[in-house]
PDB file of C-alpha atoms in Angstrom:
ATOM      1  CA  SER A 166     -17.670  -5.394   5.542  1.00 82.00           C
ATOM      2  CA  GLN A 167     -15.404  -3.913   8.211  1.00 83.00           C
ATOM      3  CA  THR A 168     -14.676  -0.231   7.760  1.00 90.00           C
ATOM      4  CA  ILE A 169     -12.412   2.265   9.960  1.00 94.00           C
ATOM      5  CA  HIS A 170     -12.852   5.968   9.845  1.00 94.00           C
ATOM      6  CA  GLN A 171     -10.622   8.695  11.306  1.00 95.00           C
ATOM      7  CA  TRP A 172     -11.153  12.088  12.123  1.00 95.00           C
ATOM      8  CA  PRO A 173     -10.566  14.939  11.279  1.00 96.00           C
ATOM      9  CA  ALA A 174      -8.388  14.831   8.382  1.00 94.00           C
ATOM     10  CA  THR A 175      -6.085  17.455   8.826  1.00 96.00           C
ATOM     11  CA  LEU A 176      -5.507  19.733  11.871  1.00 96.00           C
ATOM     12  CA  VAL A 177      -3.233  22.865  12.526  1.00 97.00           C
ATOM     13  CA  GLN A 178      -3.089  23.620  15.847  1.00 97.00           C
ATOM     14  CA  PRO A 179      -0.332  26.413  18.118  1.00 97.00           C
ATOM     15  CA  VAL A 180       1.602  24.403  20.417  1.00 97.00           C
ATOM     16  CA  GLY A 181       0.416  24.419  23.924  1.00 97.00           C
ATOM     17  CA  SER A 182      -3.515  23.824  22.437  1.00 97.00           C
ATOM     18  CA  PRO A 183      -4.978  20.631  23.288  1.00 97.00           C
ATOM     19  CA  LEU A 184      -5.757  17.742  20.721  1.00 96.00           C
ATOM     20  CA  SER A 185      -8.271  14.942  20.101  1.00 97.00           C
ATOM     21  CA  LEU A 186      -8.279  12.603  17.390  1.00 97.00           C
ATOM     22  CA  GLU A 187     -11.306   9.904  16.830  1.00 97.00           C
ATOM     23  CA  CYS A 188     -11.486   6.595  15.791  1.00 97.00           C
ATOM     24  CA  THR A 189     -14.255   4.197  14.929  1.00 97.00           C
ATOM     25  CA  VAL A 190     -14.521   0.678  13.575  1.00 96.00           C
ATOM     26  CA  GLU A 191     -17.968  -0.804  12.004  1.00 94.00           C
ATOM     27  CA  GLY A 192     -18.890  -4.030  11.189  1.00 92.00           C
ATOM     28  CA  THR A 193     -17.125  -6.051  13.648  1.00 89.00           C
ATOM     29  CA  SER A 194     -16.831  -6.265  17.624  1.00 88.00           C
ATOM     30  CA  ASN A 195     -14.519  -5.934  20.252  1.00 89.00           C
ATOM     31  CA  PRO A 196     -11.418  -5.459  17.742  1.00 91.00           C
ATOM     32  CA  ASN A 197      -7.544  -4.647  18.878  1.00 91.00           C
ATOM     33  CA  LEU A 198      -6.754  -0.961  18.099  1.00 94.00           C
ATOM     34  CA  TYR A 199      -3.699   0.559  17.616  1.00 94.00           C
ATOM     35  CA  TRP A 200      -2.327   4.390  17.233  1.00 95.00           C
ATOM     36  CA  TYR A 201       0.569   4.504  14.865  1.00 94.00           C
ATOM     37  CA  ARG A 202       2.647   7.831  14.476  1.00 94.00           C
ATOM     38  CA  GLN A 203       4.404   8.411  10.725  1.00 89.00           C
ATOM     39  CA  ALA A 204       7.063  11.503  11.593  1.00 80.00           C
ATOM     40  CA  ALA A 205       7.960  13.410   8.814  1.00 73.00           C
ATOM     41  CA  GLY A 206      10.798  10.904   6.614  1.00 68.00           C
ATOM     42  CA  ARG A 207      10.480   8.618   8.824  1.00 72.00           C
ATOM     43  CA  GLY A 208       8.635   5.345   9.460  1.00 80.00           C
ATOM     44  CA  LEU A 209       5.713   3.921  11.900  1.00 88.00           C
ATOM     45  CA  GLN A 210       6.238   4.146  14.899  1.00 90.00           C
ATOM     46  CA  LEU A 211       3.397   2.163  17.318  1.00 90.00           C
ATOM     47  CA  LEU A 212       1.790   4.915  20.285  1.00 94.00           C
ATOM     48  CA  PHE A 213      -1.010   2.826  22.148  1.00 94.00           C
ATOM     49  CA  TYR A 214      -2.646  -0.330  21.831  1.00 91.00           C
ATOM     50  CA  SER A 215      -5.967  -1.328  23.467  1.00 92.00           C
ATOM     51  CA  VAL A 216      -7.294  -5.187  23.543  1.00 89.00           C
ATOM     52  CA  GLY A 217     -10.854  -3.924  24.966  1.00 90.00           C
ATOM     53  CA  ILE A 218     -12.521  -1.216  26.705  1.00 92.00           C
ATOM     54  CA  GLY A 219     -11.226   0.886  29.281  1.00 91.00           C
ATOM     55  CA  GLN A 220      -7.366  -0.925  28.620  1.00 91.00           C
ATOM     56  CA  ILE A 221      -4.556   1.329  26.842  1.00 93.00           C
ATOM     57  CA  SER A 222      -0.987   0.189  26.399  1.00 90.00           C
ATOM     58  CA  SER A 223       1.203   2.830  26.080  1.00 89.00           C
ATOM     59  CA  GLU A 224       4.194   2.064  24.347  1.00 85.00           C
ATOM     60  CA  VAL A 225       6.268   5.185  24.567  1.00 79.00           C
ATOM     61  CA  PRO A 226       6.583   8.194  26.821  1.00 69.00           C
ATOM     62  CA  GLN A 227       4.969  11.704  25.804  1.00 79.00           C
ATOM     63  CA  ASN A 228       2.468  13.641  26.144  1.00 89.00           C
ATOM     64  CA  LEU A 229      -0.235  11.902  24.610  1.00 94.00           C
ATOM     65  CA  SER A 230      -2.984   9.547  25.899  1.00 95.00           C
ATOM     66  CA  ALA A 231      -5.292   7.419  24.416  1.00 96.00           C
ATOM     67  CA  SER A 232      -8.791   6.358  25.337  1.00 96.00           C
ATOM     68  CA  ARG A 233     -11.670   3.628  24.380  1.00 96.00           C
ATOM     69  CA  PRO A 234     -14.998   4.777  25.935  1.00 95.00           C
ATOM     70  CA  GLN A 235     -16.584   2.306  23.660  1.00 95.00           C
ATOM     71  CA  ASP A 236     -15.752  -1.002  21.930  1.00 94.00           C
ATOM     72  CA  ARG A 237     -15.025   0.372  18.695  1.00 95.00           C
ATOM     73  CA  GLN A 238     -13.752   3.803  19.099  1.00 96.00           C
ATOM     74  CA  PHE A 239     -10.219   4.650  20.156  1.00 97.00           C
ATOM     75  CA  ILE A 240      -9.664   8.870  20.680  1.00 97.00           C
ATOM     76  CA  LEU A 241      -5.937  10.177  20.846  1.00 97.00           C
ATOM     77  CA  SER A 242      -5.389  13.125  22.864  1.00 97.00           C
ATOM     78  CA  SER A 243      -2.881  15.909  24.652  1.00 96.00           C
ATOM     79  CA  LYS A 244      -3.465  18.079  27.127  1.00 95.00           C
ATOM     80  CA  LYS A 245      -0.839  20.444  25.612  1.00 96.00           C
ATOM     81  CA  LEU A 246       0.619  20.041  22.001  1.00 96.00           C
ATOM     82  CA  LEU A 247       4.542  20.129  21.202  1.00 95.00           C
ATOM     83  CA  LEU A 248       6.258  20.620  18.021  1.00 94.00           C
ATOM     84  CA  SER A 249       7.218  17.674  18.000  1.00 91.00           C
ATOM     85  CA  ASP A 250       3.871  16.236  18.013  1.00 93.00           C
ATOM     86  CA  SER A 251       3.307  17.236  14.101  1.00 93.00           C
ATOM     87  CA  GLY A 252       3.000  14.320  12.183  1.00 92.00           C
ATOM     88  CA  PHE A 253       0.432  11.544  10.606  1.00 92.00           C
ATOM     89  CA  TYR A 254      -1.795   9.566  13.456  1.00 95.00           C
ATOM     90  CA  LEU A 255      -2.958   6.521  12.003  1.00 94.00           C
ATOM     91  CA  CYS A 256      -5.308   4.353  13.392  1.00 96.00           C
ATOM     92  CA  ALA A 257      -5.540   0.707  12.821  1.00 95.00           C
ATOM     93  CA  TRP A 258      -7.734  -2.705  14.324  1.00 93.00           C
ATOM     94  CA  ASP A 259      -7.102  -6.510  14.048  1.00 89.00           C
ATOM     95  CA  VAL A 260      -9.117  -9.013  14.741  1.00 83.00           C
ATOM     96  CA  SER A 261      -9.673  -9.833  18.626  1.00 74.00           C
ATOM     97  CA  GLY A 262      -7.808 -12.912  19.359  1.00 64.00           C
ATOM     98  CA  ARG A 263      -6.026 -12.905  16.325  1.00 54.00           C
ATOM     99  CA  ILE A 264      -2.923 -11.264  17.660  1.00 52.00           C
ATOM    100  CA  GLY A 265       0.574 -12.204  16.028  1.00 51.00           C
ATOM    101  CA  THR A 266      -0.820 -13.501  13.207  1.00 61.00           C
ATOM    102  CA  GLY A 267      -2.437 -11.409  10.881  1.00 79.00           C
ATOM    103  CA  GLU A 268      -2.257  -7.721   9.137  1.00 85.00           C
ATOM    104  CA  LEU A 269      -3.942  -4.874  10.649  1.00 90.00           C
ATOM    105  CA  PHE A 270      -5.961  -2.576   9.268  1.00 92.00           C
ATOM    106  CA  PHE A 271      -5.626   0.993   9.074  1.00 93.00           C
ATOM    107  CA  GLY A 272      -7.701   4.201   8.726  1.00 93.00           C
ATOM    108  CA  GLU A 273      -7.162   7.013   6.336  1.00 92.00           C
ATOM    109  CA  GLY A 274      -4.904   8.786   8.585  1.00 93.00           C
ATOM    110  CA  SER A 275      -4.909  12.537  10.173  1.00 95.00           C
ATOM    111  CA  ARG A 276      -2.169  14.769   9.559  1.00 94.00           C
ATOM    112  CA  LEU A 277      -1.378  16.949  12.202  1.00 95.00           C
ATOM    113  CA  THR A 278       0.617  20.246  12.332  1.00 96.00           C
ATOM    114  CA  VAL A 279       1.347  22.275  15.327  1.00 96.00           C
ATOM    115  CA  LEU A 280       2.881  25.830  14.695  1.00 96.00           C
TER     116      LEU A 280
ATOM    117  CA  GLY B 290      13.819  -7.112  20.274  1.00 80.00           C
ATOM    118  CA  ASP B 291      11.839  -7.296  16.893  1.00 85.00           C
ATOM    119  CA  SER B 292      13.259  -5.035  14.119  1.00 89.00           C
ATOM    120  CA  VAL B 293      13.041  -4.302  10.558  1.00 93.00           C
ATOM    121  CA  THR B 294      15.756  -2.993   8.159  1.00 93.00           C
ATOM    122  CA  GLN B 295      14.577  -1.847   4.714  1.00 92.00           C
ATOM    123  CA  MET B 296      16.649  -0.314   1.960  1.00 85.00           C
ATOM    124  CA  GLU B 297      16.064   3.482   1.965  1.00 83.00           C
ATOM    125  CA  GLY B 298      15.152   5.436  -0.910  1.00 83.00           C
ATOM    126  CA  PRO B 299      14.295   7.688  -2.600  1.00 93.00           C
ATOM    127  CA  VAL B 300      14.109   5.205  -5.843  1.00 96.00           C
ATOM    128  CA  THR B 301      13.374   6.870  -9.325  1.00 97.00           C
ATOM    129  CA  LEU B 302      12.688   4.273 -12.262  1.00 96.00           C
ATOM    130  CA  SER B 303      11.191   4.241 -15.582  1.00 97.00           C
ATOM    131  CA  GLU B 304       7.868   2.668 -16.515  1.00 97.00           C
ATOM    132  CA  GLU B 305       8.432  -0.941 -17.081  1.00 97.00           C
ATOM    133  CA  ALA B 306      11.625  -1.070 -15.442  1.00 97.00           C
ATOM    134  CA  PHE B 307      12.428  -4.262 -12.873  1.00 97.00           C
ATOM    135  CA  LEU B 308      11.940  -2.898  -8.944  1.00 97.00           C
ATOM    136  CA  THR B 309      13.276  -4.776  -5.828  1.00 97.00           C
ATOM    137  CA  ILE B 310      13.203  -3.501  -2.441  1.00 97.00           C
ATOM    138  CA  ASN B 311      15.548  -4.961  -0.067  1.00 97.00           C
ATOM    139  CA  CYS B 312      13.581  -5.513   3.419  1.00 97.00           C
ATOM    140  CA  THR B 313      16.086  -7.676   6.357  1.00 97.00           C
ATOM    141  CA  TYR B 314      14.751  -8.386   9.376  1.00 95.00           C
ATOM    142  CA  THR B 315      15.401  -9.825  13.196  1.00 94.00           C
ATOM    143  CA  ALA B 316      13.128 -11.671  15.309  1.00 90.00           C
ATOM    144  CA  THR B 317      12.860 -14.255  18.084  1.00 83.00           C
ATOM    145  CA  GLY B 318      10.277 -17.268  16.799  1.00 81.00           C
ATOM    146  CA  TYR B 319       8.800 -16.995  13.883  1.00 84.00           C
ATOM    147  CA  PRO B 320       6.997 -14.082  12.778  1.00 90.00           C
ATOM    148  CA  SER B 321       4.533 -13.031   9.865  1.00 92.00           C
ATOM    149  CA  LEU B 322       5.961 -10.801   7.304  1.00 95.00           C
ATOM    150  CA  PHE B 323       4.219  -7.832   5.735  1.00 96.00           C
ATOM    151  CA  TRP B 324       4.370  -5.154   2.803  1.00 97.00           C
ATOM    152  CA  TYR B 325       2.508  -2.311   3.643  1.00 96.00           C
ATOM    153  CA  VAL B 326       1.986   0.552   0.247  1.00 96.00           C
ATOM    154  CA  GLN B 327       1.029   4.398   1.024  1.00 92.00           C
ATOM    155  CA  TYR B 328       0.097   6.176  -2.160  1.00 92.00           C
ATOM    156  CA  PRO B 329       0.352   9.937  -1.427  1.00 86.00           C
ATOM    157  CA  GLY B 330      -2.123  11.388   1.455  1.00 81.00           C
ATOM    158  CA  GLU B 331      -3.418   8.158   2.080  1.00 85.00           C
ATOM    159  CA  GLY B 332      -3.182   5.483   4.647  1.00 86.00           C
ATOM    160  CA  LEU B 333      -1.619   1.905   4.616  1.00 90.00           C
ATOM    161  CA  GLN B 334      -3.105  -0.822   2.599  1.00 93.00           C
ATOM    162  CA  LEU B 335      -1.755  -3.970   3.007  1.00 94.00           C
ATOM    163  CA  LEU B 336      -0.213  -5.383  -0.358  1.00 96.00           C
ATOM    164  CA  LEU B 337       1.321  -8.844   0.568  1.00 96.00           C
ATOM    165  CA  LYS B 338       1.994 -11.401   3.130  1.00 95.00           C
ATOM    166  CA  ALA B 339       3.535 -14.263   4.370  1.00 95.00           C
ATOM    167  CA  THR B 340       3.514 -15.913   7.304  1.00 91.00           C
ATOM    168  CA  LYS B 341       5.895 -19.125   7.526  1.00 90.00           C
ATOM    169  CA  ALA B 342       9.398 -19.506   5.945  1.00 92.00           C
ATOM    170  CA  ASP B 343       9.167 -20.176   1.957  1.00 95.00           C
ATOM    171  CA  ASP B 344       6.198 -18.742   1.380  1.00 95.00           C
ATOM    172  CA  LYS B 345       5.262 -16.066  -1.483  1.00 97.00           C
ATOM    173  CA  GLY B 346       3.217 -13.757  -1.304  1.00 96.00           C
ATOM    174  CA  SER B 347       2.109 -12.025  -4.276  1.00 97.00           C
ATOM    175  CA  ASN B 348      -0.490  -9.126  -5.440  1.00 97.00           C
ATOM    176  CA  LYS B 349      -0.357  -6.879  -8.113  1.00 95.00           C
ATOM    177  CA  GLY B 350       2.443  -8.182  -9.746  1.00 97.00           C
ATOM    178  CA  PHE B 351       4.696  -7.860  -6.482  1.00 98.00           C
ATOM    179  CA  GLU B 352       6.187 -10.714  -4.670  1.00 98.00           C
ATOM    180  CA  ALA B 353       8.293 -11.287  -1.576  1.00 98.00           C
ATOM    181  CA  THR B 354       9.260 -14.641  -0.526  1.00 98.00           C
ATOM    182  CA  TYR B 355       9.807 -15.218   3.140  1.00 97.00           C
ATOM    183  CA  ARG B 356      13.691 -16.491   3.664  1.00 96.00           C
ATOM    184  CA  LYS B 357      14.179 -17.622   7.492  1.00 93.00           C
ATOM    185  CA  GLU B 358      17.972 -18.585   6.272  1.00 94.00           C
ATOM    186  CA  THR B 359      18.698 -15.252   5.398  1.00 95.00           C
ATOM    187  CA  THR B 360      16.039 -13.275   7.309  1.00 95.00           C
ATOM    188  CA  SER B 361      14.817 -11.432   4.066  1.00 97.00           C
ATOM    189  CA  PHE B 362      11.150 -10.650   2.667  1.00 97.00           C
ATOM    190  CA  HIS B 363      12.849  -8.617  -0.387  1.00 98.00           C
ATOM    191  CA  LEU B 364       9.699  -6.931  -2.418  1.00 98.00           C
ATOM    192  CA  GLU B 365      10.316  -7.250  -6.193  1.00 98.00           C
ATOM    193  CA  LYS B 366       8.010  -6.293  -9.316  1.00 98.00           C
ATOM    194  CA  GLY B 367       9.044  -7.431 -12.654  1.00 96.00           C
ATOM    195  CA  SER B 368       7.535  -4.057 -14.962  1.00 96.00           C
ATOM    196  CA  VAL B 369       6.518  -0.808 -13.197  1.00 97.00           C
ATOM    197  CA  GLN B 370       3.961   1.285 -13.971  1.00 97.00           C
ATOM    198  CA  VAL B 371       3.504   5.421 -13.177  1.00 96.00           C
ATOM    199  CA  SER B 372       0.624   4.018 -10.810  1.00 95.00           C
ATOM    200  CA  ASP B 373       3.170   2.055  -8.140  1.00 97.00           C
ATOM    201  CA  SER B 374       4.584   5.329  -7.051  1.00 96.00           C
ATOM    202  CA  ALA B 375       4.063   5.003  -3.482  1.00 96.00           C
ATOM    203  CA  VAL B 376       5.890   4.841  -0.010  1.00 94.00           C
ATOM    204  CA  TYR B 377       6.414   0.700   0.783  1.00 96.00           C
ATOM    205  CA  PHE B 378       7.270  -0.396   4.111  1.00 95.00           C
ATOM    206  CA  CYS B 379       8.211  -3.627   4.736  1.00 96.00           C
ATOM    207  CA  ALA B 380       7.113  -5.170   8.459  1.00 94.00           C
ATOM    208  CA  LEU B 381       7.290  -7.574  11.068  1.00 92.00           C
ATOM    209  CA  ARG B 382       4.894  -9.120  13.433  1.00 89.00           C
ATOM    210  CA  GLY B 383       5.688 -11.661  16.172  1.00 79.00           C
ATOM    211  CA  ASP B 384       3.075 -10.421  18.735  1.00 73.00           C
ATOM    212  CA  TYR B 385       0.916  -7.800  19.312  1.00 74.00           C
ATOM    213  CA  LYS B 386       2.579  -5.176  17.708  1.00 79.00           C
ATOM    214  CA  LEU B 387       3.845  -5.086  14.095  1.00 86.00           C
ATOM    215  CA  SER B 388       7.257  -3.365  13.398  1.00 88.00           C
ATOM    216  CA  PHE B 389       7.537  -1.235  10.411  1.00 91.00           C
ATOM    217  CA  GLY B 390      11.191  -0.527   8.365  1.00 92.00           C
ATOM    218  CA  ALA B 391      11.785   3.243   7.789  1.00 90.00           C
ATOM    219  CA  GLY B 392       9.526   2.808   3.810  1.00 93.00           C
ATOM    220  CA  THR B 393      11.031   3.447   0.963  1.00 94.00           C
ATOM    221  CA  THR B 394       9.925   5.943  -1.730  1.00 94.00           C
ATOM    222  CA  VAL B 395       9.455   4.646  -4.888  1.00 96.00           C
ATOM    223  CA  THR B 396       8.788   7.277  -8.345  1.00 97.00           C
ATOM    224  CA  VAL B 397       8.187   5.929 -11.210  1.00 97.00           C
ATOM    225  CA  ARG B 398       8.548   8.229 -14.129  1.00 97.00           C
ATOM    226  CA  ALA B 399       6.546   7.894 -17.724  1.00 95.00           C
TER     227      ALA B 399
END
């Protein structure tokens, strides 16, 4: 069966520090991968998605970036964190080739607090 | 673009009460519709879905019917339990992107 893992689960970082959140999917090949952010008291906002290795699409301009160095690995990064980057970050995947029809499967989430 | 509007909470209920969370959408074409649930401190889990008009999704006593004429996908449960306390998200998918509503926090008291 397929599983998705994110880490770290919780992170407290000072303003201006770098960030790296990692997401790995197991049990499937060539998944579509997504990063969402859930700010306090708000819904979920799509940040990035990827349909293949090295292919990243950004939904909103910001100081975050994403990379997909391997088929089932998706990394969210920042060179210098802002207070507004605080939130709950969720990685998700779905089956390649079924865009537009199926549900996304979410990881456990990573809670980032920027102080 | 596609968007989802859902009833904002918080909603507080007593056990065995009836729950309704309203959800309406705006989309071009024929999107798939979903309800996700987020329990405290956890990621999102799919609760139910419907992929075409008049489809009814159901799971764990929850139901929602895809109403194209009213562009709605309201979530209902006849008798809630304390374990149903969570944040519920209505979502729409017309292409690559899953668009979410703001979420509704539901608290069920014993």
